[in-house]
GROMACS .gro file of C-alpha atoms in nm:
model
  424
    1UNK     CA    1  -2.759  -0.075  -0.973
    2UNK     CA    2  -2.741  -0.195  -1.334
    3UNK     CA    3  -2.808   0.126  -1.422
    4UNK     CA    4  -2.572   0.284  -1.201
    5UNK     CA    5  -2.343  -0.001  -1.379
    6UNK     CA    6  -2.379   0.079  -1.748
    7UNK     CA    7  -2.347   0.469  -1.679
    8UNK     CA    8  -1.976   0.427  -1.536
    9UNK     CA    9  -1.894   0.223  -1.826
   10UNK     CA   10  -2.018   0.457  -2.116
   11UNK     CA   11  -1.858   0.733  -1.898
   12UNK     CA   12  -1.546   0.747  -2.097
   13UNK     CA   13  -1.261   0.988  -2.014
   14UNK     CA   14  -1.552   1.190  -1.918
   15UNK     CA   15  -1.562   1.121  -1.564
   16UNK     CA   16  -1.599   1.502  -1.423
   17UNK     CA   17  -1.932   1.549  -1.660
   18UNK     CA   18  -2.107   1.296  -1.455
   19UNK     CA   19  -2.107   1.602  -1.130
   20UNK     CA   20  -2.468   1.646  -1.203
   21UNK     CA   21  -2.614   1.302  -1.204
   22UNK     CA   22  -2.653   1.128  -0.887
   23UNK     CA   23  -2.464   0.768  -0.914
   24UNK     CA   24  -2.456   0.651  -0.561
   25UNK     CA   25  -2.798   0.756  -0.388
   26UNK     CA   26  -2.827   0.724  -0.025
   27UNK     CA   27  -2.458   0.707   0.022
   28UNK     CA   28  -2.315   1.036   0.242
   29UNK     CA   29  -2.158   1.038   0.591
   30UNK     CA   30  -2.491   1.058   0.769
   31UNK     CA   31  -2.543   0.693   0.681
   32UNK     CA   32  -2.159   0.555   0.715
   33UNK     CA   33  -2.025   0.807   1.032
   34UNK     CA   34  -1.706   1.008   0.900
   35UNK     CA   35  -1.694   1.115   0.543
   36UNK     CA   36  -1.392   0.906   0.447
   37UNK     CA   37  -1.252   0.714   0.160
   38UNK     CA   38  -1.004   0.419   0.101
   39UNK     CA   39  -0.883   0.332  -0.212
   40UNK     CA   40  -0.646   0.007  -0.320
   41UNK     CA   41  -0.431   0.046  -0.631
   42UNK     CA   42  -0.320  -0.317  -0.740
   43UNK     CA   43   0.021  -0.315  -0.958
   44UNK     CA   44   0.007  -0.602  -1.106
   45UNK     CA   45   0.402  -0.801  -1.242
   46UNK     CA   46   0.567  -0.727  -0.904
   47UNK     CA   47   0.675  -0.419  -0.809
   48UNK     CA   48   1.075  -0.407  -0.779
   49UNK     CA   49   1.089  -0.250  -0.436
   50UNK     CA   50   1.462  -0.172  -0.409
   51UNK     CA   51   1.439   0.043  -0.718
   52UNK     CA   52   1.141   0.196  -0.581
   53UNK     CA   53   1.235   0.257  -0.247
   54UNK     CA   54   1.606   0.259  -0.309
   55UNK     CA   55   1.824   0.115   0.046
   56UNK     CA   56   2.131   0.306  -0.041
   57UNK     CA   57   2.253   0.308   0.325
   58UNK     CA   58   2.240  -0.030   0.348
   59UNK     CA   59   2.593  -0.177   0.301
   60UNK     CA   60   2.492  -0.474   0.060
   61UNK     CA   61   2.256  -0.274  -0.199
   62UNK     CA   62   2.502  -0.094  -0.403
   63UNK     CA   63   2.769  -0.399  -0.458
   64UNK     CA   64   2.376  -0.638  -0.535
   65UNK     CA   65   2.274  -0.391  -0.753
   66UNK     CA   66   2.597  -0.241  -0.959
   67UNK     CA   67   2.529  -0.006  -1.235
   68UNK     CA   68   2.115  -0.020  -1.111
   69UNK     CA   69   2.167   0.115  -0.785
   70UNK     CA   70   2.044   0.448  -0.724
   71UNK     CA   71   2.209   0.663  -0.468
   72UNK     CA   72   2.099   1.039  -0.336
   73UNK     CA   73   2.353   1.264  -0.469
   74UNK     CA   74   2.484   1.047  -0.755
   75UNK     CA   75   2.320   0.954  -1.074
   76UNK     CA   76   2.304   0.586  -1.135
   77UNK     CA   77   2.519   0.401  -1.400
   78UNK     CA   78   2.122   0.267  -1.579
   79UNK     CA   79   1.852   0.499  -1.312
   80UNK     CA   80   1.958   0.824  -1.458
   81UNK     CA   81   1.856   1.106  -1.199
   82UNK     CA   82   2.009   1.095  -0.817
   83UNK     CA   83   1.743   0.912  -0.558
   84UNK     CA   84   1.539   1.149  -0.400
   85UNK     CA   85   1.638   1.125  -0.002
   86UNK     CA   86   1.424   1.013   0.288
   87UNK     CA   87   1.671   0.950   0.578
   88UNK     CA   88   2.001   0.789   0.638
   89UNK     CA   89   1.884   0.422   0.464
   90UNK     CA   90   1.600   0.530   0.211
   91UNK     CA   91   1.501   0.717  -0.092
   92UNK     CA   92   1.254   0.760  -0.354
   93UNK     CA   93   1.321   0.716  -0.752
   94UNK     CA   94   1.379   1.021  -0.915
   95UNK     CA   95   1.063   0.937  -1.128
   96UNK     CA   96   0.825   0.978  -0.778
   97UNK     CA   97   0.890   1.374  -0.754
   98UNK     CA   98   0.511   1.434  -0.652
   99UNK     CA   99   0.531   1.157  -0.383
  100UNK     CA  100   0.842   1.317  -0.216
  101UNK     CA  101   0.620   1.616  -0.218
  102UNK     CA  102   0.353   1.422  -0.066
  103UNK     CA  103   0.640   1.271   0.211
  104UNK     CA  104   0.757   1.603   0.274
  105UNK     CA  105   0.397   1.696   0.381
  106UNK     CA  106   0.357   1.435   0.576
  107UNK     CA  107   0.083   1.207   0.323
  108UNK     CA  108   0.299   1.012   0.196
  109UNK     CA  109   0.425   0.634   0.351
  110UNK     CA  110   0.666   0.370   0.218
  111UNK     CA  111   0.653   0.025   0.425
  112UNK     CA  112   0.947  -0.189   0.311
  113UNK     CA  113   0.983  -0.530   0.363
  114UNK     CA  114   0.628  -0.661   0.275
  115UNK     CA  115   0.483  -0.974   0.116
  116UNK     CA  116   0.140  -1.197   0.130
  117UNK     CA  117   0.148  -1.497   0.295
  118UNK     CA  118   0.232  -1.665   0.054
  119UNK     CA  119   0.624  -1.654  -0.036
  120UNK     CA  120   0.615  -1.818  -0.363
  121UNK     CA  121   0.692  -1.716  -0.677
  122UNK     CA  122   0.373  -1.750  -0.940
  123UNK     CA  123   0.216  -1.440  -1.056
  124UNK     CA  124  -0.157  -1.609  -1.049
  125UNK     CA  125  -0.099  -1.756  -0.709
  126UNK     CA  126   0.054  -1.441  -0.554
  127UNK     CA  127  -0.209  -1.213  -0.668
  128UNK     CA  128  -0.482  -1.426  -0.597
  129UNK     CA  129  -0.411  -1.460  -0.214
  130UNK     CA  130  -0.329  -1.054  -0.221
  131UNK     CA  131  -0.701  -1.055  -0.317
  132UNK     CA  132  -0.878  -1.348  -0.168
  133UNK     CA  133  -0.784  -1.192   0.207
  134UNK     CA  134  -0.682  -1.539   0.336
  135UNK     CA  135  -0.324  -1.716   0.417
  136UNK     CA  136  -0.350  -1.892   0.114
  137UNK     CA  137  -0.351  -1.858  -0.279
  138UNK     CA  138  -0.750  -2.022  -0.387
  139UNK     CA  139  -0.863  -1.963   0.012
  140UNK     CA  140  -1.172  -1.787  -0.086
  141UNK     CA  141  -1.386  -1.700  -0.411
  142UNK     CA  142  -1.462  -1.375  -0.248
  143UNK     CA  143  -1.240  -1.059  -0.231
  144UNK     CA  144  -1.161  -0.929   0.083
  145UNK     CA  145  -1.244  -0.577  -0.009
  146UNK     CA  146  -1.566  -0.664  -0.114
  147UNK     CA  147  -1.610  -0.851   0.224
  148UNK     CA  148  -1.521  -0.507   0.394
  149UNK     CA  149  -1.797  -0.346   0.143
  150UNK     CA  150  -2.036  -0.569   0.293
  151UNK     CA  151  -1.946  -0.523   0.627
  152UNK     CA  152  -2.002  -0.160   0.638
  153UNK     CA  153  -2.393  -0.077   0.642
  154UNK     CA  154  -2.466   0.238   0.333
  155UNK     CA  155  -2.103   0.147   0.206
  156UNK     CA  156  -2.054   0.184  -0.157
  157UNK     CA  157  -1.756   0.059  -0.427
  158UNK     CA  158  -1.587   0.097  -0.731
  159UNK     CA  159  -1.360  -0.117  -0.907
  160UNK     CA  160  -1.159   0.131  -1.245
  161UNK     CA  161  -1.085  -0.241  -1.404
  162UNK     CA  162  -1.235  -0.395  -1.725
  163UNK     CA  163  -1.324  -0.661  -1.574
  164UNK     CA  164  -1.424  -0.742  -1.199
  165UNK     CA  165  -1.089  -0.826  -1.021
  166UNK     CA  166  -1.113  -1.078  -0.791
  167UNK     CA  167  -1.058  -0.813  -0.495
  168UNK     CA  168  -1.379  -0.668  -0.502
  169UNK     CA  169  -1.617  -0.981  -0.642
  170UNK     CA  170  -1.816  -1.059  -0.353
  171UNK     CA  171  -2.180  -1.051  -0.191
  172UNK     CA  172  -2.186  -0.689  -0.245
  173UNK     CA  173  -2.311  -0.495  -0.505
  174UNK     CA  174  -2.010  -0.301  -0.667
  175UNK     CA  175  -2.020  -0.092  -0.929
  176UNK     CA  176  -1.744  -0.068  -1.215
  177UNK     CA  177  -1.591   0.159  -1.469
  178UNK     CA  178  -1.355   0.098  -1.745
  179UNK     CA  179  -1.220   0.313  -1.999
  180UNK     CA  180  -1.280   0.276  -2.347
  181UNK     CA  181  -1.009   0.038  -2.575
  182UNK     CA  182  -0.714   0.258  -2.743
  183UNK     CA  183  -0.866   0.325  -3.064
  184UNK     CA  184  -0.484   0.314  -3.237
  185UNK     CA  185  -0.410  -0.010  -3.367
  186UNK     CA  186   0.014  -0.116  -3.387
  187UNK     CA  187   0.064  -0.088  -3.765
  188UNK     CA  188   0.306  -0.394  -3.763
  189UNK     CA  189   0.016  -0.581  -3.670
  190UNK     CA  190  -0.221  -0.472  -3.931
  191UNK     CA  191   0.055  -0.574  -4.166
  192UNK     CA  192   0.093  -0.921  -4.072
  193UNK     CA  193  -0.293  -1.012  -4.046
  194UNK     CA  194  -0.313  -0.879  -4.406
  195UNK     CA  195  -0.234  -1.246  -4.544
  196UNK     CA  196  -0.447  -1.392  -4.360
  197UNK     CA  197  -0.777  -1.121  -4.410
  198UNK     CA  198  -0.673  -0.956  -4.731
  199UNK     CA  199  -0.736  -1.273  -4.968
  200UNK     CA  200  -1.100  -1.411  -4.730
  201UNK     CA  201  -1.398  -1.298  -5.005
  202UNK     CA  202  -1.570  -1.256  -4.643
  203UNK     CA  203  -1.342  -1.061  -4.425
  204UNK     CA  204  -1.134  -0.814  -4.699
  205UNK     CA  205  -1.375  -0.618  -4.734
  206UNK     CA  206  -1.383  -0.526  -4.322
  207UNK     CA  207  -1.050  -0.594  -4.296
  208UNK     CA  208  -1.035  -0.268  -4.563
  209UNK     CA  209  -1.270  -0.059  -4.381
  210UNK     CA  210  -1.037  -0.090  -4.082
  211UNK     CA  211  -0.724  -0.012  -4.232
  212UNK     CA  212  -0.897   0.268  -4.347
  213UNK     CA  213  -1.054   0.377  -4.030
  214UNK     CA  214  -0.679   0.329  -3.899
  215UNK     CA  215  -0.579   0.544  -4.071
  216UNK     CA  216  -0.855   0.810  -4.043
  217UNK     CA  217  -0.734   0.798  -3.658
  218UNK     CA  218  -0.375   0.766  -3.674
  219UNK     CA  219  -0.347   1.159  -3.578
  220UNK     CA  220  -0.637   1.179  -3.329
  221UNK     CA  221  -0.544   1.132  -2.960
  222UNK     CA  222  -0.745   0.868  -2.776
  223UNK     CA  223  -1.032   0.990  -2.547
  224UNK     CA  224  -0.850   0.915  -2.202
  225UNK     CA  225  -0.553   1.120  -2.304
  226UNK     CA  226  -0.722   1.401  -2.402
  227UNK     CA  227  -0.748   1.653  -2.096
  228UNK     CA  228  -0.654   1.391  -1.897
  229UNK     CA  229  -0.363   1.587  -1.740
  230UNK     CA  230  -0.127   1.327  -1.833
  231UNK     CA  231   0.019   1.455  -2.140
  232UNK     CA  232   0.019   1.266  -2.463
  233UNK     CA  233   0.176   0.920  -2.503
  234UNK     CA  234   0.121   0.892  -2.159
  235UNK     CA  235   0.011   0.535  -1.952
  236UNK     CA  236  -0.359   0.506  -1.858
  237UNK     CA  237  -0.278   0.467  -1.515
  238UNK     CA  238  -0.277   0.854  -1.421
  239UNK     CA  239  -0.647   0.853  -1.620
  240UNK     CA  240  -0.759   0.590  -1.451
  241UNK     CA  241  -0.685   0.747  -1.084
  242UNK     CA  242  -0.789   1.076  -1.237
  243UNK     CA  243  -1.138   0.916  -1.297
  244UNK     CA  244  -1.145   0.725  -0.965
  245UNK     CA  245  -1.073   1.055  -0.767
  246UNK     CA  246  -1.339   1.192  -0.970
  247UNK     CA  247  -1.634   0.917  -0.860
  248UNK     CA  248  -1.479   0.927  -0.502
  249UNK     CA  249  -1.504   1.304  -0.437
  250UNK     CA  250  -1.862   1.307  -0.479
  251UNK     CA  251  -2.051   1.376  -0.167
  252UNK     CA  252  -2.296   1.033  -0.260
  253UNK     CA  253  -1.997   0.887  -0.465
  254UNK     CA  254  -1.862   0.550  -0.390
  255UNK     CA  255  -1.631   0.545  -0.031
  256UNK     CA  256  -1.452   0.218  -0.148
  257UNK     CA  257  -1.220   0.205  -0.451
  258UNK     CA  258  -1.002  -0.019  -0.639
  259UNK     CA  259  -0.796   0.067  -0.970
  260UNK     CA  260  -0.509  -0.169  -1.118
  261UNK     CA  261  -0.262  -0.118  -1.338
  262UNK     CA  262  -0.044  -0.364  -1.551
  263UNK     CA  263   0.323  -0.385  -1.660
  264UNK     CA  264   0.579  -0.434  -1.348
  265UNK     CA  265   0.707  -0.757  -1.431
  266UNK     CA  266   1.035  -0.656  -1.472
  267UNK     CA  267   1.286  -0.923  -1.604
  268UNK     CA  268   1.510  -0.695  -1.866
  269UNK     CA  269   1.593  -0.368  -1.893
  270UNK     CA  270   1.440  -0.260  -1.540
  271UNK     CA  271   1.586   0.066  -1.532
  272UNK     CA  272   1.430   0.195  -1.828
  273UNK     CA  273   1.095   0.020  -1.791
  274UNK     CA  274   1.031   0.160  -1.437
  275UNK     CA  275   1.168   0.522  -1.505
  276UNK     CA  276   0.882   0.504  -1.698
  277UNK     CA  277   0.618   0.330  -1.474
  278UNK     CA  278   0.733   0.492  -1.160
  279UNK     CA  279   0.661   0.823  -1.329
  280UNK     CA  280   0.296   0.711  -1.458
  281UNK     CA  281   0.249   0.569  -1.089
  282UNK     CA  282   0.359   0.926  -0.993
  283UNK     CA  283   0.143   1.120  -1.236
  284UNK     CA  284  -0.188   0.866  -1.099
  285UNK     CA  285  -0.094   1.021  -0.742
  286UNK     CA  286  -0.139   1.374  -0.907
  287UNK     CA  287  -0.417   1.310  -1.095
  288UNK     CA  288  -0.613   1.108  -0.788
  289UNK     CA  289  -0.492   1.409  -0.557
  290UNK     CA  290  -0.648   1.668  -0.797
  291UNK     CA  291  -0.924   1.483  -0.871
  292UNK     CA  292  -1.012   1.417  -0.520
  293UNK     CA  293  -0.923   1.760  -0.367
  294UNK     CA  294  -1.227   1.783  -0.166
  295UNK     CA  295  -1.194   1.449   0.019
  296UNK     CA  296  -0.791   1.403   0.029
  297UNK     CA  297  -0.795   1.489   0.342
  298UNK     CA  298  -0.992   1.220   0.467
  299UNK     CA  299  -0.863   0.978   0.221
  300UNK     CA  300  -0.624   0.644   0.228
  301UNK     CA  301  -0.478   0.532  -0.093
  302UNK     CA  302  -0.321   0.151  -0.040
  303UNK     CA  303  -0.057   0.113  -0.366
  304UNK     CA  304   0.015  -0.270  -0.332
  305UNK     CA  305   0.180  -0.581  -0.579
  306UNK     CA  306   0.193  -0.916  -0.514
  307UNK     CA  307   0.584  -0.948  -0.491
  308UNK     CA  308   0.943  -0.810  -0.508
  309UNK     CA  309   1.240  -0.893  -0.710
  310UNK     CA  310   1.541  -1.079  -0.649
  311UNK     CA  311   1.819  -0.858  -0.446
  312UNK     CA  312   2.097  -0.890  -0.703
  313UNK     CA  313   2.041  -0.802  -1.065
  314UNK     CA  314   1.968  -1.075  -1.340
  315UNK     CA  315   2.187  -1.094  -1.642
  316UNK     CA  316   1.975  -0.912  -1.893
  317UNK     CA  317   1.951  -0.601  -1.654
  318UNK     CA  318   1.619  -0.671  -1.447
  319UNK     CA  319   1.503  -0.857  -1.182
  320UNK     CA  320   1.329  -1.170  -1.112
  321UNK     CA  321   1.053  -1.327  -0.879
  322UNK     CA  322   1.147  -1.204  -0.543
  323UNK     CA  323   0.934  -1.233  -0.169
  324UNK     CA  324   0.974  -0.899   0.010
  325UNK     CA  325   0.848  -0.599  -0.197
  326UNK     CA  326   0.761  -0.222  -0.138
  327UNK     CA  327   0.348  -0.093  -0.029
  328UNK     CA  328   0.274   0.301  -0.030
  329UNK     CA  329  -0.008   0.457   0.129
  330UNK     CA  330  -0.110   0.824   0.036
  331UNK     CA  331  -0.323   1.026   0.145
  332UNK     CA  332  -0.459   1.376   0.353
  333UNK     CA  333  -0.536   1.074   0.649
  334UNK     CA  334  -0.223   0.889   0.634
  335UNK     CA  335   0.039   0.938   0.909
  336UNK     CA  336   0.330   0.962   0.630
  337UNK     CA  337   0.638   1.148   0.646
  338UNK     CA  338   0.876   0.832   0.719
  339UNK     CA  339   0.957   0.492   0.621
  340UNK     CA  340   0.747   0.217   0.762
  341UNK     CA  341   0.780  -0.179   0.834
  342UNK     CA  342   1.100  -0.317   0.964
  343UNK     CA  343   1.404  -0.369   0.721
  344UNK     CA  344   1.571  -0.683   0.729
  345UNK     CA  345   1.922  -0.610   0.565
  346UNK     CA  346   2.062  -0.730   0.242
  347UNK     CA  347   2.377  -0.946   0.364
  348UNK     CA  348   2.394  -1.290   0.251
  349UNK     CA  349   2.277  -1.445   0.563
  350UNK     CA  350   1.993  -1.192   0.609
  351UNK     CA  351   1.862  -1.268   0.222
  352UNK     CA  352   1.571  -1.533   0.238
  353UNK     CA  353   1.678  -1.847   0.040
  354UNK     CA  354   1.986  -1.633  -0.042
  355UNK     CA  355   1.811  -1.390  -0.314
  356UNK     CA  356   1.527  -1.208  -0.220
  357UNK     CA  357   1.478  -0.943   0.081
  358UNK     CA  358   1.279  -1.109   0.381
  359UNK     CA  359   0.987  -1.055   0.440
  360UNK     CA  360   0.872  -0.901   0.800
  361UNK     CA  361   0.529  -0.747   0.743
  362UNK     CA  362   0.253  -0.898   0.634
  363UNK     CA  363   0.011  -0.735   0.405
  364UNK     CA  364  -0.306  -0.847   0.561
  365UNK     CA  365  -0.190  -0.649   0.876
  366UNK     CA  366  -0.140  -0.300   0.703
  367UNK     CA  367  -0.467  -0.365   0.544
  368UNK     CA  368  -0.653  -0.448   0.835
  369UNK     CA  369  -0.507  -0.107   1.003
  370UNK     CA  370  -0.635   0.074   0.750
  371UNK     CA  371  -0.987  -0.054   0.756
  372UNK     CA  372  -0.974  -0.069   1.189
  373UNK     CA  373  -0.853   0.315   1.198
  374UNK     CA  374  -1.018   0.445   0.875
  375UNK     CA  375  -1.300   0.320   0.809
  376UNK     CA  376  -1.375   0.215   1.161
  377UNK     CA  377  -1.404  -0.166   1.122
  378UNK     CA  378  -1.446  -0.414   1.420
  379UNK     CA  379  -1.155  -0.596   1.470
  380UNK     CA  380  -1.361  -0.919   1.543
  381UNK     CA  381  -1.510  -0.828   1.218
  382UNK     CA  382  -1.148  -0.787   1.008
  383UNK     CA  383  -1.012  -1.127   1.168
  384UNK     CA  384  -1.293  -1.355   1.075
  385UNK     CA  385  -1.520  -1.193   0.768
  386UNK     CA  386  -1.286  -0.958   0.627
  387UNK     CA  387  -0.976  -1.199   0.646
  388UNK     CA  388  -1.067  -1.526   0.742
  389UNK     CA  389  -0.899  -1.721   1.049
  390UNK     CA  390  -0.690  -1.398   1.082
  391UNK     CA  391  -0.721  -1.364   1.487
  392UNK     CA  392  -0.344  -1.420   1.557
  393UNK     CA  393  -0.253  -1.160   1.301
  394UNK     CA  394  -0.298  -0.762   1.504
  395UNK     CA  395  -0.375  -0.483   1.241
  396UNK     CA  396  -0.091  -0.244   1.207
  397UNK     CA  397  -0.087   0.045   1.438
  398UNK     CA  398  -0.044   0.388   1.369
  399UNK     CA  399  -0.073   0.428   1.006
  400UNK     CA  400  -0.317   0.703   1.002
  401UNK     CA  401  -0.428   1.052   1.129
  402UNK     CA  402  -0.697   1.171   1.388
  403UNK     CA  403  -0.744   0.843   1.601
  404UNK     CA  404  -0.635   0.712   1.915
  405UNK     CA  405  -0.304   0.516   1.937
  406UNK     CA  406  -0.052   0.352   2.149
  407UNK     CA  407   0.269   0.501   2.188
  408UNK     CA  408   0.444   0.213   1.977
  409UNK     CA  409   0.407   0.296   1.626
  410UNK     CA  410   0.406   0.062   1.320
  411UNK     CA  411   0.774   0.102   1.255
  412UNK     CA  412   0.824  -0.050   1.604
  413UNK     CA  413   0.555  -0.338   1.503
  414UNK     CA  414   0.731  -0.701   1.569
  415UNK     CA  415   0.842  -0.892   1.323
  416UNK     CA  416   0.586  -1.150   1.075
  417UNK     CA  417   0.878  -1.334   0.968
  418UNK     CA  418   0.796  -1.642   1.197
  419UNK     CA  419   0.437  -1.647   1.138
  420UNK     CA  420   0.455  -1.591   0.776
  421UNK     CA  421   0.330  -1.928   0.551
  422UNK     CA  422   0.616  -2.026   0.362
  423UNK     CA  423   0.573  -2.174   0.033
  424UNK     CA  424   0.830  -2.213  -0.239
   0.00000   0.00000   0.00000
């Protein structure tokens, strides 16, 4: 495994050259049933939902959101293009063009209205409990999709991150990848550590060697952009999914992936900023669906954060620290082609503490879906090693292709909002 460790980290951009080694032997769908994968993308600042996943038929959303809200038909005031239309209450930003392609196809699945258990507001604590599995932030050391890793006999992972998140450190053996650091260097930085290095009789001379290495570099394009397929200046997110899709759609590849990506904490500006992240998010779905050709259609990518935004804008054009947020779940497997979860309206009495959109779904219950109708978990299995003390919570029904289910789907699922663990 160490081995198998150190490989995916010298890989570099380079994923596809690794088709004729084998990295995960012993791994194929003789030994684990059906030849799926499932695959988590963490976006970590808190993903502003209602610019994502735009409510433009709901009554409330243009008047919260002024010259932010985005509208099918009519460019926003600050989101440029017209939303892309779902149905009579939803759209898409105009920055998620491959998703509505995905959606039109029937891969592609907002759920609105979702949230952890817990409702507060702290980055750390939020994420933690998105990746600890329990009701709580700090209610396990583990990750619960490392606990699902376990739980599946011949089961292999993969976590894109540079270092182990939380979400997949566990008591199985997972292997991880991480591209290499940007080898470009901000030049205002450079100038202001010159004081300090420039006059050391120990450090000048390195401090030099780099400014002239800097400069060696400044025209050379960093190894995950090139051929990446996300053009240059371009986030690392689509190379990062590009390289996952590439591990995943081996035949003895890894079935369990996580990548994460950095950058949606979104207190100024908002517009701008996710224009711009929405479309790398967007570009990671095209890169992970080319990448992956081969297994997309038995694939489930989970695109989760650990919290929305407030409903009205802020004062500085963004958002702040809100409960109910936005999940998407792609994928050849995923029963997509309409809006999921159960809205909760933006009036003032339907706002939780008067901000923030309420919460009905918890996350735990789309994620135990997924691993019940996907992967083929035991639900005794999900409610007590996979997400601890989890009985009372049912997995979500419905959310993907090729398996039994009842009549009610998951938009028809009953409300969390009672159950949910409130904490401010």
């Amino acid at each position: 495994m160490s081995s198998r460790r150190d490989f995916l980290r010298g890989v570099g951009a380079s994923a596809a050259s690794a088709a004729t080694l084998t990295l995960w032997p012993g791994t194929s769908s003789a030994t684990t049933g059906a030849d799926t994968r499932l695959v988590v993308l963490m976006l970590r600042g808190g993903l502003d939902g209602l610019h994502a996943v735009p409510p433009w038929g709901d009554p409330a959303y243009v008047r919260l959101r002024g010259p932010m809200a985005l509208t099918p038909g009519t460019p926003a005031t600050e989101g440029g293009s017209p939303a892309l239309k779902l149905d009579g209450t939803f759209a898409l930003h105009p920055s998620l063009a491959f998703a509505e392609q995905l959606y039109t196809a029937g891969e592609f699945l907002p759920l609105v209205a979702t949230a952890p258990p817990y409702w507060g507001r702290s980055h750390f604590d939020a994420q933690d409990c998105v990746e600890n599995g329990t009701a709580v932030p700090h209610g396990a050391r583990t990750g619960w999709l490392n606990r699902a890793v376990a739980a599946l006999p011949g089961m292999d992972g993969v976590a894109i991150a540079t270092v182990m998140p939380l979400m997949m450190r566990g008591p199985a053996t997972v292997a991880s990848w991480s591209p290499p650091l940007p080898t470009q260097i901000d030049p205002i930085l450079l100038q202001r550590l010159e004081p300090l290095y420039g006059d050391d009789p120990r450090l000048a001379g390195a401090f030099a060697q780099a400014i002239t290495s800097q400069s060696q570099n400044a025209a050379m394009p960093t190894a995950m952009s090139s051929g990446s397929g996300a053009g240059a200046g371009a986030g690392r997110l689509p190379a990062l999914m590009q390289a996952a899709g590439t591990f995943m759609a081996r035949n003895d590849g890894p079935r369990i992936g996580f990548v994460e990506d950095y950058g949606w904490d979104t207190h100024a500006n908002e517009a701008a900023i996710l224009s711009r992240k929405l479309q790398e998010l967007d570009e990671g779905f095209a890169a992970f669906h080319a990448a992956a050709a081969t297994v997309w259609p038995r694939t489930v990518l989970i695109v989760v954060t650990e919290f929305g935004r407030t409903a009205a804008i802020n004062g500085t054009r963004g958002t702040d620290h809100g409960t109910g947020a936005a999940m998407f779940l792609a994928g050849g497997a995923v029963r997509g082609g309409r809006v999921g979860g159960q809205w909760p309206g933006m009036a003032t009495g339907e706002l939780y503490q008067q901000r923030d959109i309420h919460a009905t779904t918890d996350i735990r219950a789309v994620f135990k879906g997924a691993l019940a109708a996907h992967l083929g978990l035991d639900e005794g299995v999900l409610a007590t090693r996979v997400f601890p003390d989890s009985g009372a919570l049912a997995p979500a029904q419905g959310l993907v292709r090729g398996r039994a289910m009842s009549r009610q789907t998951y938009d028809q699922s009953p409300s969390v909002r009672a159950n949910a663990s409130v904490s401010d």
